[in-house]
Tab-separated table of C-alpha atoms and ligand atoms in Angstrom:
chain	number	residue	atom	x	y	z
A	18	MET	CA	115.145	81.766	95.980
A	19	ALA	CA	116.225	81.685	92.312
A	20	GLY	CA	114.046	80.145	89.635
A	21	LYS	CA	112.690	80.204	86.111
A	22	TRP	CA	109.503	81.894	84.915
A	23	THR	CA	107.546	81.235	81.718
A	24	ASN	CA	104.501	83.114	80.467
A	25	TRP	CA	101.090	81.553	79.716
A	26	VAL	CA	101.689	80.945	76.024
A	27	GLY	CA	105.325	79.858	76.469
A	28	ASN	CA	107.095	82.401	74.187
A	29	GLN	CA	108.839	84.268	77.058
A	30	SER	CA	110.927	82.816	79.840
A	31	PHE	CA	113.769	84.001	82.047
A	32	LYS	CA	115.788	83.110	85.148
A	33	TYR	CA	115.440	85.346	88.205
A	34	ALA	CA	117.725	85.574	91.247
A	35	SER	CA	115.075	86.128	93.960
A	36	PHE	CA	111.341	85.640	94.349
A	37	ALA	CA	108.910	87.044	96.914
A	38	GLN	CA	105.168	86.788	97.528
A	39	PRO	CA	104.428	89.672	99.908
A	40	SER	CA	101.036	89.739	101.594
A	41	SER	CA	100.957	93.425	102.605
A	42	GLU	CA	102.245	96.810	101.458
A	43	LYS	CA	104.767	96.692	104.307
A	44	GLU	CA	106.151	93.408	102.987
A	45	VAL	CA	106.353	94.832	99.452
A	46	VAL	CA	108.427	97.764	100.799
A	47	LYS	CA	110.688	95.321	102.654
A	48	ALA	CA	111.214	93.157	99.567
A	49	VAL	CA	111.911	96.198	97.341
A	50	LYS	CA	114.418	97.652	99.845
A	51	LYS	CA	116.199	94.313	100.141
A	52	ALA	CA	116.499	94.087	96.345
A	53	LEU	CA	117.820	97.672	96.204
A	54	GLU	CA	120.513	96.788	98.770
A	55	LYS	CA	121.519	93.814	96.616
A	56	LYS	CA	121.486	96.078	93.520
A	57	GLN	CA	118.883	93.840	91.884
A	58	ASN	CA	116.391	94.923	89.254
A	59	ILE	CA	112.745	94.306	90.115
A	60	ARG	CA	109.648	93.314	88.131
A	61	VAL	CA	106.171	92.188	89.127
A	62	MET	CA	104.469	89.168	87.568
A	63	ALA	CA	100.727	88.688	87.316
A	64	THR	CA	99.254	85.769	85.347
A	65	GLY	CA	101.734	86.047	82.456
A	66	HIS	CA	99.118	86.558	79.753
A	67	SER	CA	101.331	89.097	77.977
A	68	PHE	CA	103.202	88.003	74.864
A	69	THR	CA	105.996	90.593	75.273
A	70	PRO	CA	108.960	90.366	77.723
A	71	ILE	CA	107.416	92.876	80.120
A	72	VAL	CA	107.694	90.715	83.231
A	73	GLU	CA	111.324	89.727	82.640
A	74	THR	CA	113.965	90.356	85.313
A	75	ASP	CA	117.225	88.714	86.344
A	76	GLY	CA	116.824	90.192	89.849
A	77	LEU	CA	113.745	90.132	92.082
A	78	LEU	CA	110.457	88.760	90.764
A	79	LEU	CA	107.470	89.797	92.872
A	80	ASP	CA	104.150	87.945	92.868
A	81	LEU	CA	101.232	89.848	94.454
A	82	GLU	CA	98.823	86.903	94.452
A	83	LYS	CA	98.324	87.312	98.220
A	84	ILE	CA	97.355	90.988	97.910
A	85	SER	CA	94.001	90.168	96.464
A	86	GLY	CA	90.283	90.711	96.856
A	87	ILE	CA	87.817	93.557	97.235
A	88	LYS	CA	88.672	95.550	100.360
A	89	ALA	CA	85.732	97.992	100.268
A	90	VAL	CA	83.155	99.494	97.923
A	91	ASP	CA	81.589	102.939	97.760
A	92	PRO	CA	78.154	102.265	96.234
A	93	TYR	CA	77.351	105.997	95.882
A	94	LYS	CA	80.451	106.881	93.905
A	95	GLN	CA	80.423	103.365	92.380
A	96	ARG	CA	84.011	102.710	93.360
A	97	ALA	CA	85.750	99.480	94.397
A	98	PHE	CA	88.977	99.286	96.414
A	99	VAL	CA	90.910	96.158	95.452
A	100	GLY	CA	94.227	94.452	96.009
A	101	SER	CA	96.310	94.661	92.830
A	102	GLY	CA	96.721	90.872	92.681
A	103	THR	CA	92.968	90.306	92.296
A	104	PRO	CA	92.029	88.220	89.232
A	105	ILE	CA	89.400	89.917	87.037
A	106	SER	CA	87.364	86.713	87.324
A	107	ALA	CA	87.185	87.209	91.103
A	108	LEU	CA	85.495	90.624	90.790
A	109	GLY	CA	82.223	89.578	89.119
A	110	ASP	CA	80.270	87.852	91.930
A	111	PRO	CA	81.252	90.107	94.867
A	112	LEU	CA	80.639	93.309	92.889
A	113	TRP	CA	77.253	91.963	91.720
A	114	GLU	CA	76.260	91.294	95.328
A	115	LYS	CA	76.878	94.996	96.020
A	116	GLY	CA	74.828	96.011	92.974
A	117	LEU	CA	77.941	96.838	90.924
A	118	ALA	CA	79.922	95.557	87.941
A	119	LEU	CA	82.918	96.337	85.720
A	120	ARG	CA	81.826	98.635	82.872
A	121	ASN	CA	83.475	96.513	80.191
A	122	GLN	CA	85.700	93.442	79.851
A	123	GLY	CA	87.929	91.779	77.272
A	124	ASP	CA	88.028	88.350	75.679
A	125	ILE	CA	89.254	86.584	78.835
A	126	ASP	CA	89.018	87.271	82.575
A	127	SER	CA	92.068	85.322	83.808
A	128	GLN	CA	94.343	88.373	84.114
A	129	ARG	CA	94.966	90.107	87.420
A	130	ILE	CA	93.633	93.628	87.690
A	131	ALA	CA	97.091	95.263	87.931
A	132	GLY	CA	98.329	93.252	84.937
A	133	ALA	CA	95.333	94.337	82.869
A	134	ILE	CA	95.613	97.983	83.933
A	135	SER	CA	99.377	98.142	83.393
A	136	THR	CA	99.100	97.233	79.690
A	137	GLY	CA	95.828	98.980	78.784
A	138	THR	CA	93.826	95.776	78.406
A	139	HIS	CA	90.436	96.543	76.845
A	140	GLY	CA	87.186	95.086	75.573
A	141	SER	CA	85.222	96.488	72.647
A	142	GLY	CA	83.048	99.597	72.314
A	143	THR	CA	83.752	103.280	71.816
A	144	GLU	CA	81.781	104.193	74.949
A	145	PHE	CA	84.489	102.591	77.051
A	146	GLY	CA	88.167	103.112	77.611
A	147	SER	CA	90.446	100.268	78.630
A	148	PHE	CA	90.797	98.861	82.160
A	149	SER	CA	93.405	101.603	82.683
A	150	SER	CA	90.742	104.274	82.283
A	151	ILE	CA	88.869	103.038	85.379
A	152	LEU	CA	91.855	103.482	87.717
A	153	ARG	CA	91.029	106.361	90.084
A	154	SER	CA	93.772	106.004	92.697
A	155	CYS	CA	96.523	103.621	93.692
A	156	ARG	CA	99.427	103.176	96.057
A	157	ILE	CA	102.807	102.481	94.486
A	158	VAL	CA	106.056	101.313	96.046
A	159	THR	CA	108.621	103.208	93.981
A	160	GLY	CA	112.182	102.487	92.887
A	161	THR	CA	113.476	104.089	96.087
A	162	GLY	CA	111.254	101.963	98.344
A	163	GLU	CA	108.898	104.849	99.189
A	164	VAL	CA	105.107	104.529	99.105
A	165	VAL	CA	103.354	107.124	96.931
A	166	GLU	CA	99.584	107.599	96.839
A	167	ILE	CA	98.317	108.695	93.419
A	168	ASN	CA	94.769	109.957	92.952
A	169	GLU	CA	92.542	112.368	91.042
A	170	LYS	CA	94.165	115.323	92.799
A	171	THR	CA	97.426	114.388	91.054
A	172	PRO	CA	96.093	113.962	87.495
A	173	ASP	CA	99.473	113.780	85.729
A	174	LEU	CA	100.659	111.028	88.059
A	175	LEU	CA	97.343	109.207	87.672
A	176	HIS	CA	97.560	109.366	83.863
A	177	ALA	CA	101.123	108.045	84.028
A	178	ALA	CA	100.079	105.210	86.368
A	179	GLN	CA	97.057	104.236	84.283
A	180	VAL	CA	99.284	102.520	81.680
A	181	SER	CA	102.726	102.137	83.215
A	182	VAL	CA	103.803	98.595	82.194
A	183	GLY	CA	105.170	98.236	85.723
A	184	MET	CA	107.700	101.054	85.241
A	185	LEU	CA	106.653	103.352	88.102
A	186	GLY	CA	107.023	100.640	90.748
A	187	VAL	CA	104.845	98.070	92.465
A	188	MET	CA	101.125	98.894	92.473
A	189	VAL	CA	99.575	97.613	95.688
A	190	GLY	CA	96.083	98.926	96.462
A	191	MET	CA	93.831	100.314	93.720
A	192	GLU	CA	90.559	102.206	93.482
A	193	LEU	CA	88.426	101.426	90.431
A	194	GLN	CA	85.482	103.225	88.880
A	195	VAL	CA	82.785	100.601	88.395
A	196	THR	CA	79.137	100.900	87.413
A	197	LYS	CA	75.656	99.732	88.357
A	198	LYS	CA	75.263	96.005	87.702
A	199	TYR	CA	73.770	95.111	84.303
A	200	LYS	CA	72.854	92.122	82.181
A	201	LEU	CA	73.985	91.608	78.607
A	202	ARG	CA	72.152	90.111	75.650
A	203	GLU	CA	74.486	88.349	73.228
A	204	HIS	CA	73.895	88.194	69.492
A	205	ILE	CA	76.479	86.127	67.625
A	206	ASP	CA	76.157	85.619	63.881
A	207	HIS	CA	78.101	84.245	60.954
A	208	GLU	CA	78.176	86.817	58.135
A	209	PRO	CA	79.943	87.426	54.816
A	210	PHE	CA	82.768	89.988	55.076
A	211	SER	CA	81.093	92.356	52.593
A	212	ASP	CA	77.904	92.481	54.704
A	213	VAL	CA	79.828	93.386	57.856
A	214	MET	CA	81.752	96.162	56.136
A	215	ARG	CA	78.696	97.700	54.451
A	216	ASN	CA	77.630	99.561	57.594
A	217	PHE	CA	80.655	98.999	59.814
A	218	HIS	CA	80.711	102.440	61.492
A	219	GLU	CA	76.978	102.412	62.131
A	220	ARG	CA	77.213	99.024	63.849
A	221	VAL	CA	80.168	100.138	65.988
A	222	LYS	CA	78.200	103.154	67.207
A	223	LYS	CA	74.767	101.514	67.476
A	224	ASN	CA	75.807	98.590	69.641
A	225	ARG	CA	77.295	98.560	73.135
A	226	ASN	CA	79.995	96.059	72.189
A	227	PHE	CA	80.541	95.189	68.535
A	228	SER	CA	83.473	93.066	67.374
A	229	PHE	CA	84.264	90.377	64.867
A	230	PHE	CA	86.748	87.739	63.817
A	231	TRP	CA	87.395	87.597	60.059
A	232	PHE	CA	88.537	84.183	58.801
A	233	PRO	CA	91.134	84.157	56.004
A	234	SER	CA	90.982	80.358	55.538
A	235	GLU	CA	88.940	77.234	56.315
A	236	GLU	CA	91.256	76.388	59.244
A	237	SER	CA	90.905	79.804	60.918
A	238	ALA	CA	87.798	79.394	63.100
A	239	ALA	CA	88.971	76.246	64.894
A	240	LEU	CA	92.258	77.944	65.874
A	241	TYR	CA	90.286	80.212	68.235
A	242	ASN	CA	87.807	77.453	69.207
A	243	ILE	CA	85.003	79.092	67.209
A	244	GLU	CA	82.269	76.797	65.890
A	245	LEU	CA	80.759	77.591	62.495
A	246	PRO	CA	77.066	77.011	61.792
A	247	PRO	CA	76.613	73.528	60.227
A	248	GLY	CA	77.477	73.438	56.522
A	249	GLU	CA	78.947	76.968	56.456
A	250	LYS	CA	82.330	77.791	54.901
A	251	ALA	CA	84.787	79.902	56.898
A	252	THR	CA	86.917	81.632	54.254
A	253	ASP	CA	86.209	85.355	53.939
A	254	THR	CA	83.390	85.256	56.482
A	255	CYS	CA	83.076	86.795	59.928
A	256	HIS	CA	82.070	85.644	63.400
A	257	VAL	CA	80.281	88.778	64.592
A	258	LYS	CA	79.816	89.323	68.342
A	259	VAL	CA	77.337	91.942	69.512
A	260	PHE	CA	76.488	92.569	73.175
A	261	ASN	CA	73.783	94.997	74.225
A	262	GLU	CA	72.396	95.760	77.637
A	263	ALA	CA	69.384	93.619	78.550
A	264	ARG	CA	66.503	94.802	80.699
A	265	GLU	CA	66.900	93.952	84.384
A	266	SER	CA	63.756	91.826	84.209
A	267	GLU	CA	64.923	89.844	81.162
A	268	GLN	CA	65.146	86.086	81.771
A	269	VAL	CA	68.584	84.502	81.873
A	270	SER	CA	69.060	82.376	78.746
A	271	ASP	CA	71.775	79.889	77.826
A	272	VAL	CA	70.707	79.467	74.194
A	273	PRO	CA	74.046	79.335	72.335
A	274	LYS	CA	74.870	82.603	70.513
A	275	ARG	CA	71.790	84.256	72.052
A	276	ARG	CA	72.622	84.120	75.772
A	277	VAL	CA	71.291	86.612	78.292
A	278	ASP	CA	73.108	86.799	81.616
A	279	ARG	CA	75.013	88.918	84.104
A	280	SER	CA	77.569	91.011	82.179
A	281	TYR	CA	80.660	89.279	83.537
A	282	ARG	CA	79.367	85.857	82.487
A	283	ILE	CA	78.887	86.931	78.862
A	284	TYR	CA	82.240	88.601	78.057
A	285	PRO	CA	84.886	85.856	78.390
A	286	MET	CA	85.611	83.284	75.702
A	287	PHE	CA	88.024	80.369	75.667
A	288	TYR	CA	91.486	80.423	74.048
A	289	SER	CA	94.080	77.657	73.777
A	290	PRO	CA	97.742	78.691	74.123
A	291	ASN	CA	98.343	78.111	70.382
A	292	PHE	CA	98.951	81.659	69.105
A	293	HIS	CA	101.404	84.560	69.397
A	294	GLU	CA	99.495	87.793	68.969
A	295	LEU	CA	100.212	91.287	67.678
A	296	GLU	CA	97.673	94.053	68.331
A	297	TYR	CA	97.717	97.636	67.019
A	298	PHE	CA	95.373	100.599	67.438
A	299	ILE	CA	94.564	103.042	64.644
A	300	PRO	CA	92.249	106.078	64.488
A	301	LEU	CA	88.675	104.798	64.236
A	302	GLU	CA	87.816	106.989	61.256
A	303	ARG	CA	90.362	105.115	59.101
A	304	SER	CA	88.846	101.696	59.895
A	305	VAL	CA	87.341	100.693	56.559
A	306	ASP	CA	90.484	101.334	54.462
A	307	CYS	CA	92.621	99.635	57.070
A	308	ILE	CA	90.467	96.498	57.399
A	309	ASN	CA	90.239	96.148	53.601
A	310	GLU	CA	94.010	96.488	53.242
A	311	MET	CA	94.640	93.936	55.999
A	312	ARG	CA	92.207	91.469	54.399
A	313	GLU	CA	93.935	91.713	51.001
A	314	TYR	CA	97.363	91.356	52.563
A	315	MET	CA	96.369	88.353	54.679
A	316	LEU	CA	94.717	86.517	51.776
A	317	LYS	CA	97.976	86.920	49.815
A	318	ASN	CA	99.997	85.538	52.711
A	319	LEU	CA	98.219	82.274	53.331
A	320	PRO	CA	99.133	79.848	54.870
A	321	LEU	CA	101.183	81.989	57.321
A	322	SER	CA	98.239	84.218	58.145
A	323	ILE	CA	95.576	81.607	58.869
A	324	PHE	CA	94.706	82.920	62.346
A	325	PRO	CA	91.596	85.124	62.374
A	326	LEU	CA	91.883	88.898	62.175
A	327	GLU	CA	90.145	90.260	65.264
A	328	ILE	CA	88.493	93.662	64.950
A	329	ARG	CA	87.330	95.701	67.949
A	330	SER	CA	87.007	99.365	68.893
A	331	CYS	CA	87.910	101.318	71.995
A	332	GLY	CA	86.971	104.721	73.427
A	333	SER	CA	89.241	107.698	73.991
A	334	GLU	CA	91.054	107.962	77.355
A	335	ASP	CA	93.736	109.932	79.202
A	336	GLY	CA	96.492	107.448	80.165
A	337	PHE	CA	99.760	108.865	78.756
A	338	LEU	CA	100.890	105.530	77.301
A	339	SER	CA	97.389	104.408	76.393
A	340	SER	CA	96.837	103.230	72.832
A	341	ASN	CA	93.576	105.169	73.007
A	342	TYR	CA	95.112	108.390	74.340
A	343	LYS	CA	92.662	111.140	73.303
A	344	ARG	CA	91.346	109.195	70.335
A	345	GLU	CA	88.731	106.549	69.514
A	346	THR	CA	90.476	103.585	68.004
A	347	LEU	CA	90.030	100.562	65.796
A	348	VAL	CA	91.813	97.617	67.379
A	349	VAL	CA	93.389	95.145	64.931
A	350	SER	CA	94.821	91.830	66.124
A	351	VAL	CA	96.580	89.098	64.159
A	352	SER	CA	98.536	86.069	65.303
A	353	GLY	CA	101.423	83.856	64.299
A	354	MET	CA	101.584	80.104	64.836
A	355	PRO	CA	104.121	78.975	67.487
A	356	GLY	CA	106.961	77.078	65.812
A	357	VAL	CA	106.530	78.902	62.475
A	358	ASP	CA	108.737	81.859	61.466
A	359	TYR	CA	105.916	84.393	61.467
A	360	TRP	CA	108.190	87.426	61.979
A	361	PRO	CA	108.380	88.570	58.327
A	362	TYR	CA	104.564	88.388	58.184
A	363	LEU	CA	104.124	90.368	61.413
A	364	ARG	CA	106.755	92.909	60.306
A	365	GLU	CA	104.758	93.550	57.171
A	366	VAL	CA	101.591	93.979	59.279
A	367	ASP	CA	103.586	96.495	61.362
A	368	ARG	CA	104.554	98.358	58.177
A	369	ILE	CA	100.966	98.448	56.885
A	370	LEU	CA	99.448	99.570	60.181
A	371	GLY	CA	102.293	102.043	60.759
A	372	ARG	CA	100.928	104.030	57.798
A	373	TYR	CA	97.737	104.386	59.849
A	374	ASP	CA	99.620	105.927	62.781
A	375	ALA	CA	99.317	102.731	64.827
A	376	ARG	CA	99.886	102.547	68.547
A	377	VAL	CA	100.613	99.166	70.119
A	378	HIS	CA	99.274	96.879	72.832
A	379	TRP	CA	102.079	96.732	75.406
A	380	GLY	CA	101.245	93.110	76.235
A	381	LYS	CA	101.252	91.893	72.616
A	382	LEU	CA	103.977	91.527	70.000
A	383	HIS	CA	105.077	94.802	68.417
A	384	PHE	CA	108.031	96.513	66.744
A	385	LEU	CA	107.661	100.016	68.179
A	386	THR	CA	110.857	102.095	67.951
A	387	LYS	CA	111.792	104.994	70.210
A	388	GLN	CA	111.159	107.475	67.396
A	389	GLN	CA	107.694	105.979	66.787
A	390	LEU	CA	106.938	106.101	70.516
A	391	HIS	CA	107.538	109.849	70.532
A	392	ASP	CA	105.748	110.421	67.214
A	393	ARG	CA	102.642	108.405	68.077
A	394	TYR	CA	102.251	108.960	71.833
A	395	PRO	CA	101.978	112.720	72.466
A	396	LYS	CA	102.677	112.293	76.188
A	397	ALA	CA	105.605	109.837	75.977
A	398	GLU	CA	108.101	112.447	77.149
A	399	LYS	CA	105.921	113.403	80.099
A	400	PHE	CA	105.561	109.732	81.054
A	401	ILE	CA	109.343	109.279	80.946
A	402	LYS	CA	109.854	112.328	83.178
A	403	ILE	CA	107.467	110.895	85.776
A	404	ARG	CA	109.026	107.445	85.434
A	405	LYS	CA	112.435	108.915	86.295
A	406	GLN	CA	110.935	110.703	89.307
A	407	PHE	CA	109.524	107.393	90.603
A	408	ASP	CA	112.494	105.232	89.664
A	409	PRO	CA	115.636	107.379	89.247
A	410	LYS	CA	117.959	104.372	89.014
A	411	GLY	CA	115.761	102.478	86.535
A	412	VAL	CA	115.441	99.347	88.701
A	413	PHE	CA	111.988	98.663	87.220
A	414	LEU	CA	113.294	98.750	83.623
A	415	ASN	CA	114.419	95.655	81.727
A	416	ASP	CA	116.087	95.012	78.356
A	417	HIS	CA	112.769	95.252	76.509
A	418	LEU	CA	111.640	98.515	78.146
A	419	ARG	CA	114.982	100.354	78.619
A	420	PRO	CA	115.551	101.281	74.931
A	421	LEU	CA	112.109	102.916	74.792
A	422	PHE	CA	111.750	104.459	78.236
A	423	ALA	CA	115.159	105.037	79.881
A	424	GLN	CA	115.536	108.607	78.513
B	18	LIG	C1	94.255	84.447	75.722
B	18	LIG	C2	94.475	85.927	75.884
B	18	LIG	C3	93.421	86.796	75.732
B	18	LIG	C4	93.629	88.171	75.864
B	18	LIG	N1	92.580	89.018	75.680
B	18	LIG	C5	92.784	90.354	75.724
B	18	LIG	C6	91.724	91.270	75.485
B	18	LIG	O1	90.578	90.902	75.244
B	18	LIG	N2	92.012	92.596	75.504
B	18	LIG	C7	93.276	93.066	75.723
B	18	LIG	O2	93.486	94.275	75.692
B	18	LIG	N3	94.285	92.216	75.994
B	18	LIG	C8	94.068	90.896	75.994
B	18	LIG	N4	95.116	90.042	76.263
B	18	LIG	C9	96.385	90.606	76.728
B	18	LIG	C10	96.419	90.667	78.249
B	18	LIG	O3	95.213	91.181	78.772
B	18	LIG	C11	97.541	91.596	78.740
B	18	LIG	O4	98.758	91.202	78.218
B	18	LIG	C12	97.568	91.677	80.269
B	18	LIG	O5	98.554	92.591	80.663
B	18	LIG	C13	97.863	90.332	80.912
B	18	LIG	O6	97.544	90.408	82.291
B	18	LIG	P1	98.328	89.543	83.352
B	18	LIG	O7	97.541	89.655	84.608
B	18	LIG	O8	98.607	88.204	82.814
B	18	LIG	O9	99.659	90.396	83.487
B	18	LIG	P2	101.158	90.016	83.117
B	18	LIG	O10	101.243	89.695	81.683
B	18	LIG	O11	101.675	89.016	84.078
B	18	LIG	O12	101.845	91.433	83.408
B	18	LIG	C14	101.553	92.547	82.604
B	18	LIG	C15	102.353	93.754	83.076
B	18	LIG	O13	101.821	94.235	84.301
B	18	LIG	C16	102.871	94.431	85.251
B	18	LIG	N5	102.299	94.255	86.583
B	18	LIG	C17	101.486	93.262	87.003
B	18	LIG	N6	101.125	93.467	88.280
B	18	LIG	C18	101.718	94.616	88.680
B	18	LIG	C19	101.741	95.351	89.891
B	18	LIG	N7	101.058	94.954	90.966
B	18	LIG	N8	102.476	96.478	89.938
B	18	LIG	C20	103.168	96.904	88.860
B	18	LIG	N9	103.192	96.245	87.696
B	18	LIG	C21	102.472	95.120	87.602
B	18	LIG	C22	103.874	93.362	84.881
B	18	LIG	O14	105.172	93.669	85.389
B	18	LIG	C23	103.825	93.452	83.358
B	18	LIG	O15	104.619	94.499	82.914
B	18	LIG	C24	94.931	88.670	76.161
B	18	LIG	C25	96.006	87.782	76.311
B	18	LIG	C26	95.783	86.412	76.188
B	18	LIG	C27	96.933	85.480	76.342
């Protein structure tokens, strides 16, 4: 059945020739083999929360919604075995009932686990890698229709699969490293920019999850549905979010900006589909210079740059295409307004952050060239070698990915 697909925010859409919603690994194999016979390219969709054309295909579009849920847990090793179509939001309650939880989460929990893992989706905090870093094993239906099991005994394959942007094949079952369940205590404050930067590194290290939104203009906060304290100005101030672990016995609290609750209830916030986002990762030690340079640049470029600058950090990890490969990173996000020509602004952001050796978020707007891929990702060549092993004919590549990863 042919059709048209559009992502969550509406900046990517394409027409596909066939669509399938398999409900088992066997059915995935059947659908992949059928597409190979028809010489169709194949991509998997999740919830379409990526801003880049990484789902696009004119051939077979696979939806793994029916391969969902927690299949088993190992409470001793703190592992969960899940279907790759499981939404992150569907993991919280059942894991909690088993005494477990995800170690960290990002700004939303609508993504499916395989979508989040495939792009290196992350939260904040240098103690944690991205979702990709918790992948311990998975089963993949490759570009030849074979099923390959990847696990810790095949570390190179695992590190390739941890951030693969769907290029190794269809991920079906996955094993995740989780942790003992925990509560979080939120501490959200409105602070002048200069106060936040005074002891930036100390706050990153001292707190479990430290992040902030810096507002370049009075309109900025409302664009991300952030309420300012009554009577406060937004320009050049920050909305600072700090989460630390609460004691098990601590009372649940719903006091705004000071909530205490199960971890997975504290992390997510609410976004409207009104922004097109770019997100780059630079070495953590260069944070202060980078944030100051971004602030000056954004203030000069009002009103194009009125969306907040989001600042987070992420821990070092081993995924070959991970933005945090073997380094702690500062994560810098900016957005353009749909309907406005924000490309010259974002290109300039790319130029500035490029001087800081920036890696990119695969699910967010970027301008990465092939040369930059090889310069900034030490294991790019190794990833490409493994990709070719899994998909010799390149059926899982598309026009966005081919120039970077075909050879
Ligand atoms: C409002 C909003 C908030 C966000 N917050 C954060 C955040 O806090 N932190 C962060 O890092 N990112 C964030 N993102 C980005 C988002 O997490 C990523 O783009 C993520 O990949 C989207 O997940 P998805 O389930 O929608 O996957 P999709 O965008 O649908 O797919 C992502 C990729 O995964 C591949 N894929 C999906 N399932 C499979 C499978 N079973 N096998 C093989 N390949 C597969 C797809 O082909 C595609 O290449 C946010 C995005 C939005 C729109």
